[in-house]
Short mmCIF file of C-alpha atoms in Angstrom, two decimals:
data_model
loop_
_atom_site.label_atom_id
_atom_site.label_comp_id
_atom_site.label_asym_id
_atom_site.label_seq_id
_atom_site.Cartn_x
_atom_site.Cartn_y
_atom_site.Cartn_z
CA ASP A 1 -0.01 0.00 0.01
CA VAL A 2 1.02 3.63 -0.61
CA LYS A 3 1.13 6.13 2.22
CA ILE A 4 1.02 9.83 1.45
CA LEU A 5 3.64 11.56 3.60
CA GLU A 6 3.05 15.11 2.36
CA LYS A 7 0.41 16.72 0.19
CA ARG A 8 1.96 18.44 -2.82
CA LYS A 9 0.74 21.95 -3.59
CA TYR A 10 -0.71 22.52 -7.04
CA CYS A 11 -1.65 25.73 -8.77
CA SER A 12 -3.86 26.77 -11.70
CA ILE A 13 -2.71 26.14 -15.29
CA GLU A 14 -2.24 29.90 -15.81
CA GLU A 15 0.16 30.11 -12.86
CA ALA A 16 2.10 27.04 -14.08
CA GLU A 17 2.41 28.55 -17.59
CA GLU A 18 3.57 31.85 -16.09
CA SER A 19 6.14 29.95 -13.97
CA LEU A 20 7.45 28.17 -17.10
CA MET A 21 7.86 31.46 -18.99
CA LEU A 22 9.60 33.07 -16.04
CA ASN A 23 12.09 30.19 -15.68
CA PHE A 24 12.65 29.94 -19.43
CA THR A 25 13.33 33.69 -19.73
CA GLN A 26 15.66 33.53 -16.76
CA ALA A 27 17.60 30.55 -18.19
CA LEU A 28 17.95 32.36 -21.54
CA GLY A 29 19.12 35.53 -19.82
CA ASN A 30 22.35 34.13 -18.41
CA HIS A 31 25.07 33.16 -20.91
CA ASP A 32 27.42 30.58 -19.44
CA ASN A 33 28.56 26.97 -19.90
CA LYS A 34 26.06 25.40 -17.51
CA ILE A 35 23.55 22.66 -18.24
CA LYS A 36 20.25 24.36 -17.32
CA ILE A 37 17.44 21.98 -16.46
CA ILE A 38 13.88 23.33 -16.65
CA ILE A 39 11.49 20.90 -14.96
CA ALA A 40 7.95 21.51 -16.27
CA GLN A 41 4.89 19.28 -16.52
CA THR A 42 3.99 17.38 -19.71
CA GLY A 43 1.58 19.47 -21.77
CA ILE A 44 2.23 22.82 -20.03
CA GLY A 45 3.49 24.40 -23.26
CA LYS A 46 7.29 23.89 -23.45
CA THR A 47 7.22 23.68 -27.28
CA ASN A 48 5.07 26.85 -27.57
CA ALA A 49 7.44 28.65 -25.21
CA TYR A 50 10.48 28.13 -27.42
CA ILE A 51 8.63 28.58 -30.75
CA ASN A 52 7.30 31.96 -29.56
CA MET A 53 10.80 32.87 -28.42
CA LEU A 54 12.27 31.95 -31.84
CA LYS A 55 9.90 34.41 -33.61
CA ASN A 56 11.71 37.40 -32.12
CA ALA A 57 15.12 35.93 -31.32
CA ASP A 58 18.14 37.92 -32.52
CA GLU A 59 20.39 34.83 -31.92
CA SER A 60 20.31 31.42 -33.62
CA PHE A 61 19.19 28.25 -31.80
CA ILE A 62 19.56 24.51 -32.26
CA ILE A 63 16.40 22.78 -31.08
CA VAL A 64 17.16 19.16 -30.17
CA VAL A 65 14.21 16.71 -30.12
CA PRO A 66 13.84 12.95 -29.48
CA SER A 67 12.55 11.88 -32.90
CA HIS A 68 12.22 12.83 -36.57
CA ASP A 69 8.41 12.76 -36.16
CA LEU A 70 8.62 15.41 -33.44
CA ALA A 71 11.17 17.37 -35.52
CA ASP A 72 8.68 17.47 -38.45
CA GLU A 73 5.85 18.56 -36.12
CA ILE A 74 7.95 21.41 -34.63
CA TYR A 75 9.24 22.51 -38.03
CA ASP A 76 5.64 22.73 -39.38
CA SER A 77 4.55 24.60 -36.24
CA ALA A 78 7.45 27.07 -36.57
CA ILE A 79 6.70 27.74 -40.29
CA SER A 80 2.99 28.29 -39.58
CA SER A 81 4.01 30.71 -36.79
CA GLY A 82 5.82 32.79 -39.42
CA ILE A 83 9.42 31.66 -38.62
CA ASN A 84 11.23 31.39 -41.96
CA ASN A 85 14.90 31.23 -40.96
CA ILE A 86 14.65 27.62 -39.84
CA MET A 87 15.78 24.24 -41.18
CA SER A 88 15.25 20.66 -40.04
CA ALA A 89 17.89 17.91 -40.42
CA PRO A 90 16.72 15.20 -42.82
CA ARG A 91 16.01 11.52 -42.08
CA LEU A 92 18.50 8.98 -43.44
CA PRO A 93 17.59 8.03 -47.02
CA VAL A 94 15.82 4.72 -47.62
CA LEU A 95 17.63 2.93 -50.51
CA SER A 96 17.21 -0.26 -52.54
CA ASP A 97 17.92 -3.43 -50.59
CA GLU A 98 21.53 -4.24 -51.51
CA ILE A 99 22.82 -0.68 -50.94
CA GLN A 100 20.71 -0.30 -47.81
CA GLN A 101 22.20 -3.46 -46.29
CA GLU A 102 25.72 -2.14 -46.89
CA ILE A 103 24.93 1.23 -45.33
CA ASP A 104 23.11 -0.37 -42.40
CA HIS A 105 26.13 -2.55 -41.77
CA TYR A 106 28.42 0.49 -41.37
CA TYR A 107 26.02 1.95 -38.78
CA ASN A 108 25.53 -1.43 -37.00
CA ILE A 109 29.22 -1.90 -36.37
CA GLY A 110 29.76 1.77 -35.39
CA ALA A 111 31.43 3.07 -38.56
CA GLY A 112 29.00 5.99 -39.16
CA GLU A 113 31.76 8.21 -40.72
CA LEU A 114 32.37 5.50 -43.34
CA ALA A 115 28.66 5.38 -44.09
CA ILE A 116 28.73 9.09 -44.94
CA GLN A 117 31.83 8.47 -47.09
CA GLU A 118 29.95 5.63 -48.78
CA TYR A 119 27.02 7.93 -49.56
CA ARG A 120 29.43 10.38 -51.24
CA GLU A 121 31.05 7.58 -53.25
CA LEU A 122 27.62 6.33 -54.36
CA LEU A 123 27.02 9.67 -56.10
CA GLU A 124 30.05 8.93 -58.32
CA THR A 125 28.81 5.49 -59.36
CA LEU A 126 24.96 5.62 -59.43
CA ASP A 127 22.85 6.53 -62.43
CA LYS A 128 21.75 10.14 -61.91
CA ASN A 129 18.15 9.25 -62.75
CA SER A 130 17.91 6.40 -60.26
CA SER A 131 15.79 6.76 -57.11
CA ASP A 132 18.87 5.83 -55.00
CA TYR A 133 20.93 8.66 -56.51
CA ILE A 134 18.10 11.19 -55.98
CA ALA A 135 17.58 10.10 -52.34
CA VAL A 136 21.31 10.17 -51.48
CA LYS A 137 21.86 13.51 -53.21
CA TYR A 138 18.91 15.10 -51.42
CA TYR A 139 20.16 13.77 -48.06
CA LEU A 140 23.74 14.89 -48.47
CA ASP A 141 22.81 18.33 -49.87
CA ARG A 142 20.29 18.86 -47.14
CA ILE A 143 22.57 17.75 -44.27
CA ASP A 144 25.37 20.01 -45.60
CA ASP A 145 22.93 22.93 -45.85
CA VAL A 146 21.60 22.34 -42.36
CA LEU A 147 25.05 22.12 -40.72
CA LYS A 148 26.17 25.35 -42.41
CA PHE A 149 22.88 27.13 -41.75
CA LYS A 150 23.15 30.38 -39.80
CA GLY A 151 19.47 30.39 -38.76
CA HIS A 152 17.59 28.06 -36.40
CA ILE A 153 18.10 24.29 -36.76
CA ILE A 154 15.94 21.40 -35.62
CA ILE A 155 17.84 18.14 -35.08
CA THR A 156 17.28 14.81 -33.28
CA HIS A 157 18.97 13.84 -30.01
CA GLN A 158 20.98 11.14 -31.84
CA ARG A 159 22.16 13.38 -34.69
CA PHE A 160 23.05 16.14 -32.22
CA LEU A 161 25.28 13.79 -30.20
CA TYR A 162 27.17 12.83 -33.38
CA LEU A 163 28.18 16.46 -34.04
CA SER A 164 31.85 17.10 -33.29
CA PRO A 165 32.27 19.25 -30.14
CA LEU A 166 34.39 21.54 -32.37
CA SER A 167 31.65 21.82 -35.01
CA LYS A 168 31.11 25.27 -36.45
CA THR A 169 27.35 24.58 -36.24
CA LEU A 170 27.59 24.53 -32.44
CA GLU A 171 29.82 27.56 -32.36
CA ASN A 172 27.17 29.88 -33.82
CA HIS A 173 24.10 28.57 -32.03
CA ARG A 174 22.60 28.34 -28.55
CA ILE A 175 21.10 24.93 -27.66
CA ILE A 176 17.67 23.98 -26.40
CA VAL A 177 16.99 20.27 -25.76
CA ASP A 178 13.35 19.18 -25.76
CA GLU A 179 12.90 16.16 -23.43
CA ASP A 180 15.55 14.48 -21.27
CA ILE A 181 18.62 13.40 -23.27
CA LEU A 182 20.40 11.40 -20.54
CA THR A 183 19.68 7.90 -21.92
CA SER A 184 20.99 9.01 -25.33
CA VAL A 185 24.20 10.40 -23.80
CA PHE A 186 24.58 7.18 -21.73
CA SER A 187 23.04 4.37 -23.80
CA VAL A 188 23.26 0.71 -22.94
CA LYS A 189 24.00 -1.67 -25.83
CA VAL A 190 24.43 -5.42 -26.08
CA VAL A 191 26.73 -7.53 -28.31
CA ASP A 192 26.75 -11.30 -28.69
CA LYS A 193 29.97 -13.06 -27.60
CA SER A 194 29.92 -15.15 -30.78
CA GLU A 195 30.37 -11.94 -32.82
CA ILE A 196 33.46 -11.01 -30.78
CA LYS A 197 34.90 -14.45 -31.40
CA LYS A 198 34.52 -13.94 -35.18
CA LEU A 199 36.26 -10.57 -34.97
CA LEU A 200 39.17 -12.01 -32.92
CA ASN A 201 39.95 -14.30 -35.85
CA LYS A 202 40.38 -11.48 -38.35
CA GLY A 203 43.98 -10.80 -39.43
CA PHE A 204 43.75 -7.02 -39.16
CA ILE A 205 42.53 -7.37 -35.54
CA ARG A 206 45.21 -9.88 -34.56
CA SER A 207 47.91 -7.53 -35.87
CA ASN A 208 46.58 -4.64 -33.70
CA HIS A 209 47.99 -5.39 -30.26
CA TYR A 210 45.80 -3.01 -28.20
CA VAL A 211 42.55 -3.86 -29.93
CA TYR A 212 43.18 -7.64 -29.88
CA ASN A 213 44.05 -7.69 -26.19
CA ARG A 214 41.05 -5.58 -25.18
CA LEU A 215 38.65 -7.71 -27.21
CA LYS A 216 40.15 -10.98 -25.89
CA TYR A 217 39.93 -9.69 -22.29
CA ILE A 218 36.24 -8.82 -22.82
CA TYR A 219 35.48 -12.11 -24.59
CA TYR A 220 36.84 -14.27 -21.73
CA GLY A 221 35.36 -11.97 -19.06
CA ASN A 222 32.32 -13.12 -17.12
CA ASP A 223 31.58 -10.19 -14.84
CA MET A 224 31.94 -6.41 -14.46
CA MET A 225 34.94 -4.81 -16.21
CA LYS A 226 35.88 -1.19 -15.66
CA PHE A 227 38.57 0.27 -17.91
CA ASP A 228 40.55 3.52 -17.41
CA TYR A 229 40.27 4.36 -21.14
CA GLY A 230 38.58 3.19 -24.31
CA VAL A 231 40.44 1.75 -27.28
CA ASN A 232 39.90 3.22 -30.74
CA LEU A 233 39.86 0.99 -33.79
CA HIS A 234 40.69 3.20 -36.73
CA THR A 235 38.90 1.51 -39.58
CA GLU A 236 39.71 1.66 -43.25
CA LYS A 237 37.12 0.71 -45.78
CA SER A 238 39.22 -2.36 -46.63
CA ASP A 239 38.94 -3.51 -43.02
CA ILE A 240 35.20 -2.99 -42.90
CA SER A 241 34.79 -5.14 -46.00
CA LYS A 242 36.31 -7.99 -43.95
CA MET A 243 33.61 -7.51 -41.29
CA THR A 244 30.53 -8.22 -43.39
CA ASP A 245 29.78 -11.32 -41.27
CA ILE A 246 29.90 -9.31 -38.02
CA ASN A 247 26.72 -8.09 -36.31
CA GLY A 248 27.10 -5.78 -33.33
CA ASN A 249 28.68 -2.42 -32.67
CA MET A 250 32.31 -3.45 -32.13
CA LEU A 251 33.72 0.08 -32.43
CA GLU A 252 31.50 1.37 -29.62
CA LEU A 253 32.27 -1.67 -27.47
CA LEU A 254 36.02 -1.07 -27.80
CA SER A 255 35.66 2.57 -26.83
CA SER A 256 33.48 1.78 -23.82
CA ARG A 257 34.89 1.93 -20.28
CA GLU A 258 32.02 0.14 -18.45
CA VAL A 259 31.37 -3.42 -19.59
CA ILE A 260 29.44 -6.39 -18.09
CA ALA A 261 29.83 -9.91 -19.46
CA ASP A 262 27.71 -12.97 -18.90
CA LYS A 263 27.90 -16.40 -20.51
CA ASN A 264 26.63 -15.37 -23.95
CA THR A 265 26.45 -11.58 -24.14
CA ILE A 266 28.42 -8.42 -23.47
CA SER A 267 26.55 -5.30 -22.28
CA TYR A 268 28.34 -1.98 -22.33
CA LEU A 269 27.76 1.73 -21.69
CA ASN A 270 28.16 3.85 -24.79
CA VAL A 271 28.98 7.43 -23.75
CA LYS A 272 28.60 10.50 -25.91
CA GLU A 273 29.87 13.90 -24.80
CA LEU A 274 27.49 16.85 -24.47
CA PRO A 275 29.24 19.90 -25.97
CA TYR A 276 30.90 22.08 -23.34
CA GLN A 277 28.61 25.06 -23.75
CA GLU A 278 25.30 26.29 -22.41
CA ILE A 279 22.56 23.70 -22.86
CA ILE A 280 18.96 24.32 -21.80
CA ILE A 281 17.03 21.08 -21.27
CA MET A 282 13.24 21.15 -20.83
CA SER A 283 11.57 18.01 -19.48
CA ALA A 284 8.90 16.74 -17.12
CA THR A 285 10.73 13.58 -16.08
CA ILE A 286 14.36 14.65 -15.64
CA SER A 287 16.61 13.98 -12.60
CA PRO A 288 19.13 16.77 -11.91
CA GLU A 289 20.62 14.52 -9.22
CA LEU A 290 21.44 11.85 -11.81
CA TYR A 291 22.92 14.45 -14.21
CA ARG A 292 25.24 15.62 -11.42
CA MET A 293 26.35 12.06 -10.67
CA MET A 294 26.80 10.99 -14.31
CA MET A 295 28.44 14.31 -15.36
CA PRO A 296 30.43 15.42 -12.30
CA ASN A 297 32.52 17.83 -14.40
CA ARG A 298 29.50 19.91 -15.46
CA GLU A 299 27.72 22.62 -13.52
CA ILE A 300 23.99 21.96 -13.39
CA GLN A 301 21.44 24.67 -12.69
CA VAL A 302 17.83 23.73 -11.95
CA TYR A 303 14.68 25.74 -12.67
CA GLN A 304 11.66 24.06 -11.05
CA CYS A 305 8.35 25.23 -12.48
CA LYS A 306 5.15 25.32 -10.47
CA GLU A 307 2.86 22.31 -11.04
CA ALA A 308 -0.81 22.68 -12.01
CA LEU A 309 -3.63 20.44 -10.89
CA TYR A 310 -4.77 18.02 -13.62
CA MET A 311 -8.12 18.59 -15.26
CA GLY A 312 -8.40 14.84 -15.82
CA LYS A 313 -8.27 12.08 -13.19
CA ILE A 314 -5.77 9.34 -12.31
CA THR A 315 -6.87 6.26 -10.40
CA GLN A 316 -4.02 3.98 -9.38
CA HIS A 317 -4.27 0.33 -8.33
CA THR A 318 -1.37 -0.76 -6.09
CA ASP A 319 -2.71 -4.19 -5.00
CA ASN A 320 0.11 -5.90 -6.91
CA THR A 321 3.64 -4.99 -8.04
CA TYR A 322 2.52 -5.43 -11.67
CA SER A 323 6.08 -6.36 -12.55
CA ARG A 324 6.88 -8.24 -15.77
CA GLY A 325 7.61 -11.38 -13.75
CA ASN A 326 4.34 -11.22 -11.84
CA MET A 327 2.34 -10.69 -14.98
CA ARG A 328 4.13 -13.56 -16.78
CA ARG A 329 3.34 -15.92 -13.88
CA ASP A 330 -0.23 -14.87 -13.12
CA ASN A 331 -2.70 -15.74 -15.91
CA LYS A 332 -5.69 -14.82 -13.73
CA LEU A 333 -4.28 -11.31 -13.27
CA ILE A 334 -3.85 -10.92 -17.06
CA GLU A 335 -7.39 -12.15 -17.75
CA LYS A 336 -8.83 -9.75 -15.13
CA LEU A 337 -6.90 -6.83 -16.59
CA LYS A 338 -7.97 -7.72 -20.17
CA GLU A 339 -11.61 -7.74 -19.05
CA GLU A 340 -11.27 -4.36 -17.31
CA CYS A 341 -9.62 -2.51 -20.20
CA ASN A 342 -11.47 -4.25 -23.00
CA GLY A 343 -11.27 -2.12 -26.16
CA CYS A 344 -9.56 0.81 -24.39
CA ASN A 345 -6.18 2.42 -25.14
CA VAL A 346 -3.45 0.56 -23.25
CA ILE A 347 0.23 1.30 -22.59
CA THR A 348 2.09 -1.69 -21.20
CA PHE A 349 5.33 -3.75 -21.62
CA ALA A 350 6.28 -4.40 -25.23
CA GLU A 351 5.97 -8.17 -24.68
CA PHE A 352 2.29 -7.81 -23.59
CA GLU A 353 1.20 -5.52 -26.47
CA ARG A 354 -0.39 -8.38 -28.41
CA ILE A 355 -2.24 -9.72 -25.32
CA PHE A 356 -3.85 -6.31 -24.71
CA GLY A 357 -4.35 -5.57 -28.41
CA THR A 358 -2.32 -2.37 -28.29
CA LYS A 359 0.58 -0.82 -30.13
CA TYR A 360 1.87 1.30 -27.26
CA HIS A 361 4.58 0.27 -24.84
CA PHE A 362 6.80 1.82 -22.15
CA GLY A 363 9.78 3.55 -23.73
CA GLY A 364 8.05 3.84 -27.10
CA VAL A 365 5.56 6.67 -26.48
CA GLU A 366 7.75 9.71 -25.78
CA GLY A 367 6.33 12.80 -27.45
CA LEU A 368 3.32 10.85 -28.80
CA ASP A 369 0.25 13.03 -29.23
CA THR A 370 -2.35 10.67 -30.65
CA LEU A 371 -3.69 9.64 -27.18
CA LYS A 372 -4.41 13.20 -25.90
CA GLY A 373 -7.79 13.57 -24.31
CA LYS A 374 -8.43 9.80 -24.40
CA ASN A 375 -9.13 7.44 -21.48
CA LEU A 376 -6.10 5.33 -20.92
CA TYR A 377 -4.95 2.20 -19.06
CA ILE A 378 -1.32 2.03 -18.01
CA ILE A 379 -0.36 -1.48 -16.92
CA GLY A 380 2.97 -2.43 -15.34
CA THR A 381 5.89 -1.21 -13.23
CA PRO A 382 8.52 -0.58 -15.96
CA ASN A 383 11.74 -1.78 -14.40
CA VAL A 384 14.46 -1.92 -17.04
CA ASN A 385 17.03 -4.72 -17.22
CA ASP A 386 19.26 -4.84 -14.05
CA VAL A 387 22.32 -4.51 -16.25
CA VAL A 388 21.28 -0.91 -17.17
CA TYR A 389 21.19 0.07 -13.43
CA GLN A 390 24.52 -1.70 -12.93
CA LEU A 391 26.31 0.05 -15.81
CA TYR A 392 25.06 3.45 -14.56
CA GLY A 393 26.26 2.47 -11.07
CA MET A 394 29.69 1.53 -12.44
CA ARG A 395 29.88 4.92 -14.22
CA ILE A 396 29.14 6.78 -11.02
CA GLY A 397 31.69 4.69 -9.09
CA ILE A 398 29.52 2.68 -6.68
CA PRO A 399 31.38 -0.27 -5.08
CA GLU A 400 30.98 -3.47 -7.07
CA ASN A 401 29.54 -5.54 -4.19
CA GLU A 402 26.75 -2.93 -3.74
CA ILE A 403 25.99 -2.87 -7.49
CA LYS A 404 25.76 -6.69 -7.58
CA ALA A 405 23.72 -7.03 -4.36
CA ASP A 406 20.32 -8.65 -4.88
CA MET A 407 17.30 -6.39 -4.73
CA LYS A 408 15.12 -6.70 -1.61
CA LYS A 409 11.57 -5.69 -0.80
CA LEU A 410 12.05 -2.40 1.07
CA ARG A 411 9.80 0.45 2.26
CA VAL A 412 11.05 3.54 0.43
CA GLN A 413 10.18 7.23 0.50
CA HIS A 414 10.03 9.17 -2.74
CA ASN A 415 8.19 12.30 -3.90
CA GLY A 416 6.18 12.54 -0.70
CA TYR A 417 5.03 8.88 -0.80
CA ASP A 418 6.00 5.85 1.31
CA PHE A 419 5.63 2.46 -0.46
CA SER A 420 7.15 -1.00 -1.00
CA LEU A 421 9.62 -1.66 -3.81
CA TYR A 422 11.98 -4.46 -4.80
CA THR A 423 15.10 -2.36 -4.86
CA TYR A 424 18.76 -1.86 -3.88
CA GLU A 425 19.98 -1.13 -0.39
CA ASN A 426 22.48 1.32 -1.87
CA SER A 427 20.74 4.68 -2.07
CA VAL A 428 22.39 5.76 -5.33
CA MET A 429 21.47 2.53 -7.06
CA ARG A 430 17.93 3.08 -5.76
CA THR A 431 17.94 6.63 -7.22
CA ILE A 432 18.93 5.26 -10.65
CA GLN A 433 16.24 2.56 -10.58
CA MET A 434 13.46 4.85 -9.32
CA TRP A 435 14.30 7.46 -11.97
CA PHE A 436 13.98 4.90 -14.77
CA ILE A 437 10.67 3.58 -13.47
CA GLU A 438 9.23 7.02 -12.73
CA SER A 439 10.18 8.54 -16.07
CA LEU A 440 8.68 5.67 -18.05
CA LEU A 441 5.45 5.72 -16.01
CA GLU A 442 5.07 9.53 -16.08
CA GLN A 443 5.83 9.61 -19.82
CA ALA A 444 3.00 7.11 -20.27
CA VAL A 445 0.58 9.10 -18.10
CA GLY A 446 1.57 12.27 -19.96
CA ARG A 447 0.20 10.92 -23.26
CA ALA A 448 -3.40 11.65 -22.12
CA ARG A 449 -2.48 15.36 -21.60
CA LEU A 450 -4.47 15.43 -18.33
CA LEU A 451 -3.56 19.07 -17.71
CA ARG A 452 -5.86 20.20 -20.51
CA PHE A 453 -8.29 17.27 -21.03
CA ASP A 454 -10.90 15.87 -18.70
CA CYS A 455 -10.21 12.17 -19.26
CA ASP A 456 -9.53 9.17 -17.00
CA VAL A 457 -6.22 7.36 -16.70
CA LYS A 458 -6.12 4.11 -14.77
CA VAL A 459 -2.63 3.03 -13.61
CA TYR A 460 -1.84 -0.53 -12.47
CA SER A 461 1.52 -0.32 -10.71
CA GLY A 462 3.02 -0.50 -7.29
CA PHE A 463 5.10 2.63 -8.00
CA PRO A 464 3.03 5.79 -7.20
CA VAL A 465 2.47 8.46 -9.91
CA ALA A 466 1.84 12.12 -9.22
CA GLN A 467 -1.75 13.29 -8.53
CA ALA A 468 -3.13 9.71 -8.40
CA LYS A 469 -6.02 8.62 -6.22
CA PHE A 470 -5.01 5.22 -4.81
CA GLU A 471 -7.22 2.14 -4.73
CA ARG A 472 -6.22 -1.31 -3.54
#
């Protein structure tokens, strides 16, 4: 059961909007190299705030968004608001199968620079009237134009993180990041050990002492490995052509410093650097505490906006943990839930989408607008794989025995609530875990846009969400 330790104070929507504008204006007013975090509710008007600002801005901005779909939406919105000095970075071209497979392979093994080189070489060899030539030419011209553009630029989180910190594009622009970018800066990837074995047998790897030794060490490892530095594999096109049978991002794995091996797989933390300049991040589900721990060399400034009372209603059922494991084991629970949410919109774990007849799952709904104003069922406590928590813990420097300790059922206090959770005894590991669960749950709740729509959201989870009325 959930105990409420303190009642949170909520204000009107108008007050919350005013608080957002005040904080946004303040963050823009101070030029420095800080990461400025603006915490503001989903649906309060963050996008409108920066689009309105761009209309009269005498400086240029890069707007960094989670997906191409959102980039398109914001670009259209900016154009219809009368902003003309704006460009949006293009999606990667979709090409005919054989060429696409070759390009995909470069990206899959981490050789993105060679993919761009390949695109340029394709222009020399393809028929100028072919659809492949037209798609590649459009992409390369557009990306060149965008990166040289002096006006406002809209770009995805991923593309932004691939820009060189010395890029001229960054030099002439201020940066606003829409939605939390932490899991893109610190992403967890997995490689199969059998792929490493194949790579160890390649001649060009065997002749590279540093690379061969690092790969061999990882391959035979069966636990946590923390390295002082990453190893770079400088790839020539001739080397890549010898890796056509390899699946898995070997270049990222080699450059990683936090690695966990088990019998069959290797998980690693792929770290991208945020440029060392002012970055304004606007999000409802961001943890400044985690930013400080993961980026100890950066100064973080927090702007907390006032929170408005929802127009809609959340009812939360906490009679079960609603974990993946529980739901897998308990057929009666699944049947009961199916009956209750029959025909309604459901957000749940990806593996249960088919059971509930939905196409929405935790981690796949960020920025989604199609569910606004609709009644919604959110089913599950979205713990991510333990290895994600462990790799984050390794990055922060938590002792190995505390990272590896089994989770226990503990009473915890968080956000003014007291409740039970299978979690870590180490408080930092607990912070990491609770942030992941909370962001995924609150992102799901946010899809209904409860601030502005009078709809009902029913949540089935042992982890309390803000403004919920609890039922057992």
